[in-house]
Short mmCIF file of C-alpha atoms in Angstrom, two decimals:
data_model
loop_
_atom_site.label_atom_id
_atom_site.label_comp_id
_atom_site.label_asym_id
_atom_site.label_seq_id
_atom_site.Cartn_x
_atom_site.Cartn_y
_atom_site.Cartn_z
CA UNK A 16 -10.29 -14.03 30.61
CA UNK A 17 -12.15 -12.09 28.15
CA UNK A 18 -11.25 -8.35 27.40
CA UNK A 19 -13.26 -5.80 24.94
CA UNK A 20 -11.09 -2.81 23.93
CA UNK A 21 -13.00 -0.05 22.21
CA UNK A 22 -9.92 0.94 19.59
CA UNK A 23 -9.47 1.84 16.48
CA UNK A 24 -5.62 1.01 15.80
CA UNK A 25 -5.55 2.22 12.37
CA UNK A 26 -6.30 5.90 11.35
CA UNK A 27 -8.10 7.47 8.17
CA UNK A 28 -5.61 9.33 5.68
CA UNK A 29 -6.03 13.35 5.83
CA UNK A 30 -7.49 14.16 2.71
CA UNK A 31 -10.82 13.05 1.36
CA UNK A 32 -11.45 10.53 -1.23
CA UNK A 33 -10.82 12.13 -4.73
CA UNK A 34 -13.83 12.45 -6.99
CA UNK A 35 -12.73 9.84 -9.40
CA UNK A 36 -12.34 7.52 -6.60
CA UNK A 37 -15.82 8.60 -5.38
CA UNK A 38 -17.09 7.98 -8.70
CA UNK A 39 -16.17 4.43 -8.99
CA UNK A 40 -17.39 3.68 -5.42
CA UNK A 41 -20.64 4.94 -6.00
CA UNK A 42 -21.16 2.26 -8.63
CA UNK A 43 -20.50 -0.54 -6.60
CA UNK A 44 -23.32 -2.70 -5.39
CA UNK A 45 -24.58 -1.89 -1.96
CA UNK A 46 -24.02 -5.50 -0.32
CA UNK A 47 -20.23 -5.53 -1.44
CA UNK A 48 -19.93 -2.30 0.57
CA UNK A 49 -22.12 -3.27 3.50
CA UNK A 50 -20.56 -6.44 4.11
CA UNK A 51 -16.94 -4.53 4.08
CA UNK A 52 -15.43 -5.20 7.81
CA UNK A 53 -11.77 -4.37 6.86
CA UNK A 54 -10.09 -1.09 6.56
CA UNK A 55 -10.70 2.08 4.58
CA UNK A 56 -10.12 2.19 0.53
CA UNK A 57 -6.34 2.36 -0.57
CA UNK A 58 -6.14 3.40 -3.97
CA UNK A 59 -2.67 3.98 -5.89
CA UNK A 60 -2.24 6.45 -8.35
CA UNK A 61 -1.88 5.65 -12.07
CA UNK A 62 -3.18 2.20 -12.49
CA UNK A 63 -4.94 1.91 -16.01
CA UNK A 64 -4.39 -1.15 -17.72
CA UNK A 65 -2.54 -2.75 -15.08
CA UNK A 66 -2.25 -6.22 -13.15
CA UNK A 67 -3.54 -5.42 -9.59
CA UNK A 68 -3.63 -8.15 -6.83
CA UNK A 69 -5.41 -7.22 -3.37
CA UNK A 70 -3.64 -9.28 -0.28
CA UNK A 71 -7.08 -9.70 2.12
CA UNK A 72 -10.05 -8.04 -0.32
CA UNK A 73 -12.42 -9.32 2.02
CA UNK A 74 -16.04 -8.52 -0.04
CA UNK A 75 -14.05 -7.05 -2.99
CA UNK A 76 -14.93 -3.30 -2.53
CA UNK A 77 -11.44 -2.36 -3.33
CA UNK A 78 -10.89 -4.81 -5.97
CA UNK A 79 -13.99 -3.55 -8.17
CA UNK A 80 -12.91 0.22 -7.40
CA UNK A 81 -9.57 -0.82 -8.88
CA UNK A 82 -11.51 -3.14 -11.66
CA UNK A 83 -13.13 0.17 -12.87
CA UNK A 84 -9.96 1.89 -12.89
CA UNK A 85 -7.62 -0.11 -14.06
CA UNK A 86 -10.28 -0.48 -17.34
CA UNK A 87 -10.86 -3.79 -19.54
CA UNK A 88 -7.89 -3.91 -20.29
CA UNK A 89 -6.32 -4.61 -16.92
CA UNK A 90 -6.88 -7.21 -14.21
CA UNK A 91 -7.77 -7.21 -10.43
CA UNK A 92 -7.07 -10.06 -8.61
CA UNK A 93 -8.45 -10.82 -4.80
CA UNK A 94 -6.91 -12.91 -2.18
CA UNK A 95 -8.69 -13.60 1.01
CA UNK A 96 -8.48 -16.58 3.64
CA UNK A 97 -12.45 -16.16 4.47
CA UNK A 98 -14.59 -18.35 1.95
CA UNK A 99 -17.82 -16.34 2.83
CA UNK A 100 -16.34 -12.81 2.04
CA UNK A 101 -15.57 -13.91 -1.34
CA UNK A 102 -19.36 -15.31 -1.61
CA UNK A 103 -19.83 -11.93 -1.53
CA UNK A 104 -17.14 -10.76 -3.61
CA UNK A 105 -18.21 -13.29 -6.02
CA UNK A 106 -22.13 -12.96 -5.78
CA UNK A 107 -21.49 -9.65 -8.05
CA UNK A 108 -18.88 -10.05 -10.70
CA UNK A 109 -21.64 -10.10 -13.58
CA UNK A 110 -23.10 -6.58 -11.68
CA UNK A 111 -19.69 -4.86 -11.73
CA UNK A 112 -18.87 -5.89 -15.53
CA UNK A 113 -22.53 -4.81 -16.38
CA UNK A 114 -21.99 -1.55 -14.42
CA UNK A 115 -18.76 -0.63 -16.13
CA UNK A 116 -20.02 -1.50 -19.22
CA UNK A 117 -16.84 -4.48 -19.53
CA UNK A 118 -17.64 -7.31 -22.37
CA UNK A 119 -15.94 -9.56 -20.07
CA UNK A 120 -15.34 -9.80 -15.84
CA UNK A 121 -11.94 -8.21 -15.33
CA UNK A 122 -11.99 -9.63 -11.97
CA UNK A 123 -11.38 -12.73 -10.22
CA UNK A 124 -10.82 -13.89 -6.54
CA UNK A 125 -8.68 -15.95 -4.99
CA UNK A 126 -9.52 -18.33 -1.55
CA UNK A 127 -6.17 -19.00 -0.08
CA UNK A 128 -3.46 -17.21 2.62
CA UNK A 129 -1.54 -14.40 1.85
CA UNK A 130 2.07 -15.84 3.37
CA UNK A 131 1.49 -19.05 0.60
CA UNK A 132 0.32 -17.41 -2.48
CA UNK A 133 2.02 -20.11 -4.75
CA UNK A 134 -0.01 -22.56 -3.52
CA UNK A 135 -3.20 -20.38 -4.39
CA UNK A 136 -1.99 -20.44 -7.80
CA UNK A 137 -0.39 -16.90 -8.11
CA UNK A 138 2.46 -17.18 -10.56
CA UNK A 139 5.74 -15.16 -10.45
CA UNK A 140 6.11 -12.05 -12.25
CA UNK A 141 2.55 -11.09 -12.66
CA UNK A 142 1.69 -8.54 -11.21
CA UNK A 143 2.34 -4.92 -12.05
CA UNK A 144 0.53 -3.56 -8.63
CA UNK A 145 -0.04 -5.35 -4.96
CA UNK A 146 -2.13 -3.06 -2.16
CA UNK A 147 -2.94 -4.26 1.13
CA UNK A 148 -4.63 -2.56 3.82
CA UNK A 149 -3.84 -3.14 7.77
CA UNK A 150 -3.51 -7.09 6.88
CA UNK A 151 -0.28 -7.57 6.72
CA UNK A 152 -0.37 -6.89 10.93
CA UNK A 153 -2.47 -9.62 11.42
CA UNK A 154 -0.20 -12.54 9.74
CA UNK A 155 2.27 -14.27 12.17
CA UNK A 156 4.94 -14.81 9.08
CA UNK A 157 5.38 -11.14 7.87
CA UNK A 158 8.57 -12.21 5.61
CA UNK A 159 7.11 -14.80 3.81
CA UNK A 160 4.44 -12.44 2.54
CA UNK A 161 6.55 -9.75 1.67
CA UNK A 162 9.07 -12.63 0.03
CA UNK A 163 5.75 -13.90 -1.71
CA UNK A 164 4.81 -10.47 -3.08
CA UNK A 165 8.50 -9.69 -4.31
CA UNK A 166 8.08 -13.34 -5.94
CA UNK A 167 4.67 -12.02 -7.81
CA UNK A 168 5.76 -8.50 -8.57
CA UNK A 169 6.70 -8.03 -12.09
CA UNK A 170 10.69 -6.42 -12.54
CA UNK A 171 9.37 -2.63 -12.06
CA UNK A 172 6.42 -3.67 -9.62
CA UNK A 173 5.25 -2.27 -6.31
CA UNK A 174 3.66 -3.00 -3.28
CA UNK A 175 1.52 -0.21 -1.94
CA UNK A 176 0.65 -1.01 1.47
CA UNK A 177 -1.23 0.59 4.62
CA UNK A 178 -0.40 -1.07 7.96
CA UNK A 179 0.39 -0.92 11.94
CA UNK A 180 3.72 -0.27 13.04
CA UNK A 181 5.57 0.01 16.18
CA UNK A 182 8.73 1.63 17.47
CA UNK A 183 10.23 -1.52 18.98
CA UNK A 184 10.16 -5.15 18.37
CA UNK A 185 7.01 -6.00 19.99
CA UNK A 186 7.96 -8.90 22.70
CA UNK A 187 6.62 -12.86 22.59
CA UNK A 188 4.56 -12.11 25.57
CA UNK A 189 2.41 -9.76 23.95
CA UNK A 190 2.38 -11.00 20.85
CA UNK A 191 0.94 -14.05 22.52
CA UNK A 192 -1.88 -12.04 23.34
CA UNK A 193 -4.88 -13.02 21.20
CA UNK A 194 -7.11 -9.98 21.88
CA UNK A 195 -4.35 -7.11 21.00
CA UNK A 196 -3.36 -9.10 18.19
CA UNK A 197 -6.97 -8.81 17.28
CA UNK A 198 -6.60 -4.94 17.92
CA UNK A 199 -3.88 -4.41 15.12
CA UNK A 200 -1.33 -4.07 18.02
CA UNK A 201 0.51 -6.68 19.05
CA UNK A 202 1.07 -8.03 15.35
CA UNK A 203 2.33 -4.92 14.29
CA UNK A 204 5.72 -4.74 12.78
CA UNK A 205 8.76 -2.95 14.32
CA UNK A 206 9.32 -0.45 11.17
CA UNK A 207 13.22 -0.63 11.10
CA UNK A 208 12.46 -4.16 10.90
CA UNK A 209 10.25 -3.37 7.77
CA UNK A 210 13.57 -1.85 5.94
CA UNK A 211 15.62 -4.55 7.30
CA UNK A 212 12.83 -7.37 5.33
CA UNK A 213 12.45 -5.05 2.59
CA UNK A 214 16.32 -5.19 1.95
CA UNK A 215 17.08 -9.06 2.55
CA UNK A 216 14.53 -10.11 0.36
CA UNK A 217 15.68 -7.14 -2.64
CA UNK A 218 12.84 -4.50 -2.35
CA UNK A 219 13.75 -1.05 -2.75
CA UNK A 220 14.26 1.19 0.34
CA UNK A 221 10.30 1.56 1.60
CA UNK A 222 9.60 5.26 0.62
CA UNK A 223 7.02 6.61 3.07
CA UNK A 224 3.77 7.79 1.67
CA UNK A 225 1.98 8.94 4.99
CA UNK A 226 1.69 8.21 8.83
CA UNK A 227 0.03 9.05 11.65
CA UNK A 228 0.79 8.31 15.35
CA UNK A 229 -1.96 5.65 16.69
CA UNK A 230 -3.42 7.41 19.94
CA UNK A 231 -4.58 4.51 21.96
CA UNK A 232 -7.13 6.46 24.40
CA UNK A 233 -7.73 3.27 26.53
CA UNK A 234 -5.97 3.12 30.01
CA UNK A 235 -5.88 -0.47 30.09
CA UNK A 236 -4.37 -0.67 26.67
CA UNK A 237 -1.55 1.41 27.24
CA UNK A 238 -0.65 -0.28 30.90
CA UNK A 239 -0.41 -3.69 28.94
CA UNK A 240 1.49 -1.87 26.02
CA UNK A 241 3.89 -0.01 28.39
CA UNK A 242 6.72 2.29 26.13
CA UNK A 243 5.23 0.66 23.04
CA UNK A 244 3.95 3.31 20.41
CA UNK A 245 2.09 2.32 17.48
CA UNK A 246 1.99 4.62 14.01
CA UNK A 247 -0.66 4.10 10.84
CA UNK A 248 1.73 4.54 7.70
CA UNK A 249 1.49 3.50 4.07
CA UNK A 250 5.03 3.04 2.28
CA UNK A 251 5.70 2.22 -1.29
CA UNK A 252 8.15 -0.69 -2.28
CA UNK A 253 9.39 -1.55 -5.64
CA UNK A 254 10.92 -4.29 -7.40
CA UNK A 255 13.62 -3.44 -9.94
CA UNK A 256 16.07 -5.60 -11.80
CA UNK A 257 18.88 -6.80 -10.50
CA UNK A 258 21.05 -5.34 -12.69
CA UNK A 259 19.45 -2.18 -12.80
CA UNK A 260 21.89 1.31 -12.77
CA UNK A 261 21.06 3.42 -10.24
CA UNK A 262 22.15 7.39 -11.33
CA UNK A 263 20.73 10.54 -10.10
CA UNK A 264 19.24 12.72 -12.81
CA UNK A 265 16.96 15.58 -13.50
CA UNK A 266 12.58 14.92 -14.09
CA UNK A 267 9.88 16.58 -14.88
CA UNK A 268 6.34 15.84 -14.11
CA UNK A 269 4.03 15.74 -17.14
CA UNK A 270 0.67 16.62 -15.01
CA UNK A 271 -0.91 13.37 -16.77
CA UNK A 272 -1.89 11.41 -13.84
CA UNK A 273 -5.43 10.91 -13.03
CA UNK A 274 -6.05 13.56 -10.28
CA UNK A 275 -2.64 14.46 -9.77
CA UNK A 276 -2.78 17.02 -12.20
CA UNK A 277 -0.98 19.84 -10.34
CA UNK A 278 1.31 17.72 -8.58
CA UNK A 279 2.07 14.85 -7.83
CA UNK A 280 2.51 13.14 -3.89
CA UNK A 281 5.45 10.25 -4.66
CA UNK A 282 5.99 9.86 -1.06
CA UNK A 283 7.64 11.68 2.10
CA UNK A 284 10.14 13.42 0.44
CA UNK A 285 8.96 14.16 -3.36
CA UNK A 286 6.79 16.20 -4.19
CA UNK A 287 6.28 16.76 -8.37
CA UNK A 288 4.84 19.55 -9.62
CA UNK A 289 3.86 19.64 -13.32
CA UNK A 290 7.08 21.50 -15.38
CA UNK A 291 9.12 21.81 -12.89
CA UNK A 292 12.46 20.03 -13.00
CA UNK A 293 13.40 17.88 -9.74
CA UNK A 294 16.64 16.27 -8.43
CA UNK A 295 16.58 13.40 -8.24
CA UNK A 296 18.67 10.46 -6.28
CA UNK A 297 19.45 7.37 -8.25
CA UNK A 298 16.74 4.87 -6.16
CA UNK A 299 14.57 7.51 -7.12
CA UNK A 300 15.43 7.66 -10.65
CA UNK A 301 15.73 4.10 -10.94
CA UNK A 302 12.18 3.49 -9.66
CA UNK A 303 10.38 6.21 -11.94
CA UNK A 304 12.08 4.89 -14.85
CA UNK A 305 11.52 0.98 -14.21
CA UNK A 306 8.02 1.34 -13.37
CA UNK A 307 4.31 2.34 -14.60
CA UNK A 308 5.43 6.07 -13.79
CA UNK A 309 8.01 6.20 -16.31
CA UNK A 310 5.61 7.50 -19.12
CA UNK A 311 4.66 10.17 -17.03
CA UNK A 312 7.80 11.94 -16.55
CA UNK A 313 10.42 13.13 -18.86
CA UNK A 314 14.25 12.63 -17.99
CA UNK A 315 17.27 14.28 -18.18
CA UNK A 316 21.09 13.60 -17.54
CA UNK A 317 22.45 15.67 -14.44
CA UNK A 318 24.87 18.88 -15.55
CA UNK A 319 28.05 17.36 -14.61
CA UNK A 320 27.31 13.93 -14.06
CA UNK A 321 29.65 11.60 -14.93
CA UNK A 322 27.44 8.65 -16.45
CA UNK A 323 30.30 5.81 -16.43
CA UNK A 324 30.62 6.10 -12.58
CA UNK A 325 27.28 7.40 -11.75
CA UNK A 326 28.70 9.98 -9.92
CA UNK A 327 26.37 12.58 -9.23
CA UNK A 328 24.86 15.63 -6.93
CA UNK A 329 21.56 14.01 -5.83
CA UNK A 330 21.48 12.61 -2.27
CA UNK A 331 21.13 9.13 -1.47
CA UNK A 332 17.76 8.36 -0.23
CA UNK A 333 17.44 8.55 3.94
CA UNK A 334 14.92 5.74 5.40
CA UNK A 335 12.11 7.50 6.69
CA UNK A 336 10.93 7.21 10.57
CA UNK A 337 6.98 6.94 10.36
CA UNK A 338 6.87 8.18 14.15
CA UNK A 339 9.38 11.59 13.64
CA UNK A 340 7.84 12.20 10.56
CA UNK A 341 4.02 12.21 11.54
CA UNK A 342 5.34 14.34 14.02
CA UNK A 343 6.88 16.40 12.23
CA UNK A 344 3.89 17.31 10.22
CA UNK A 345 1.59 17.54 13.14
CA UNK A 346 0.40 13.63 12.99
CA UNK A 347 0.27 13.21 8.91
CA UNK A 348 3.42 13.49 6.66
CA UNK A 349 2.43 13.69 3.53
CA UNK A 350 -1.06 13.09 2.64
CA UNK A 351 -1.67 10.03 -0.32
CA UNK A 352 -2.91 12.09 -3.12
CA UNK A 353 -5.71 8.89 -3.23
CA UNK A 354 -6.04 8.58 0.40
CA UNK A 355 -6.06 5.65 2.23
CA UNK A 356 -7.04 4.16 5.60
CA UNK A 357 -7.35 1.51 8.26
CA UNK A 358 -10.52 2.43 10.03
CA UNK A 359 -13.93 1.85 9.73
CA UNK A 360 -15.27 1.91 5.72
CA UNK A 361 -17.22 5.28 6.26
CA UNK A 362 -14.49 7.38 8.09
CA UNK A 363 -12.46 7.45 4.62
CA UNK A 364 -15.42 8.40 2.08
CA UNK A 365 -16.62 10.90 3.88
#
């Protein structure tokens, strides 16, 4: 039988799109953004020269937001299993580089599946960046593309993803289901199982950007879905080196990130102002230093920190519940200081 749920499984982030972000999405080319059917823009923060690779661009309206911000000097690379949205993607690569005023496409995209990316030709280590909006939900084999992303990540690398999650392992009856797989429901991952992936395959503990609680608002839905509950969040993964040292220590924001001037939204538990000097754990530490961020802080040892055996004040990191945290903050945690969504294009521009 055939059943048409009126649902909208992923939510819009709580802030509106900053003006920088606006900018850039103003200069895109009006097909690119009318023919946009996935979810809302999801924009890290500091991302200037980097590597970027979208899993599921779809028409490429996040990958030529990214390809003006990440400047000729960095690279954008879409993926996407659906030849004729990257027609479109394609169709306007000479537009964008005109637009931008680039001397040469820093774009390129990629037909192939985001759980094989080797065979798509994406090499290992090169990639300083990987977003993905609600797509990850919708692929049967969630550890092979977070093993495939870990493969591409450069050592300091992170995967900034939006997605569906749920607060139990979603059972083989309903994943069966084709239409609330369809719906972003049924594919969703159970989040512990997220840490549980994220540690097996050597990802850092996911630090939680945002969430909100999915209300469903469709008595047939929720009689099929029973006790399941379903929550819109956006975590932050990192790859470090293996033989990386992991000790607390003190930072300081230097204000120099691209509207995070004031202060700067890491994830669920920091929150950097500019001058002020932060506690840090060692994860935490470990990540800032290893990664594109590290330029934008300054360091300094604990007071009474001993550095041979890392022994130090700052707590270890606690893995963050996306359901008791959105409540917690009245159905948002902590707002991405570029927003972010998995709803329909206009709900996150407006």
């Amino acid at each position: 039988d055939i059943r048409l749920y009126t649902h909208k499984a992923c939510v819009p982030g709580a802030k509106p799109t900053r003006g920088y972000i606006r900018k850039a999405l103003d200069e895109l080319h009006p097909e690119v953004i009318a023919r946009y059917y996935g979810c809302g823009l999801l924009v890290p923060e500091c991302v200037a020269g980097c590597r970027v690779l979208d899993l599921g661009c779809g028409s490429g309206s996040d990958c030529y937001v990214l390809s003006r911000l990440v400047g000729q000097s960095g690279h954008v690379t879409g993926i996407d299993m659906t030849e004729e949205q990257l027609e479109v993607a394609r169709k306007y690569m000479d537009y964008h580089t005109q637009r931008f005023g680039y001397k040469k496409p820093n774009v390129d995209f990629v037909q192939g599946y985001i759980e094989t990316l080797r065979e798509a030709g994406v090499e290992e280590a090169s990639y300083d960046i990987i977003i993905s909006n609600c797509v990850v939900n919708l692929s049967p084999d969630k550890a092979s593309v977070l093993r495939e992303a870990y493969r591409v990540l450069k050592n300091g690398g992170e995967l900034y993803f939006s997605d569906v999650y749920s607060n139990a392992r979603i059972s083989e009856s309903l994943r069966a289901d084709k239409v609330l797989w369809g719906e972003c429901l049924s594919g969703a991952l159970w989040w512990e199982d997220l840490m549980r992936l994220a540690e097996e395959i050597g990802f850092t503990v996911p630090r939680l950007v945002s969430a909100n609680i999915i209300s469903i608002g469709n008595e047939q839905l929720e009689k099929i879905l029973g006790d399941y509950k379903f929550a819109s969040a956006t975590y932050r993964l990192f790859k470090l080196s293996k033989n990386s040292e992991k000790k607390g220590c003190l930072v300081m924001y230097d204000g120099n990130i691209m509207g995070s001037e004031e202060k700067f939204e890491f994830d669920a538990k920091y929150t950097f102002k500019v001058n002020e000097v932060v506690e840090v754990d060692g994860d935490t530490a470990e990540i800032l230093k290893s990664s594109r961020f590290a330029e934008e802080f300054t360091f300094q040892p604990q007071p009474g920190c001993r550095a041979a055996s890392g022994t130090c004040r700052a707590e270890p990191e606690v893995m963050l519940d996306p359901f008791k945290q959105a409540q917690q903050f009245g159905g948002v945690t902590v707002a991405s200081s570029t927003g972010g969504c998995c709803g329909p294009q206009e709900s996150c521009c407006e």
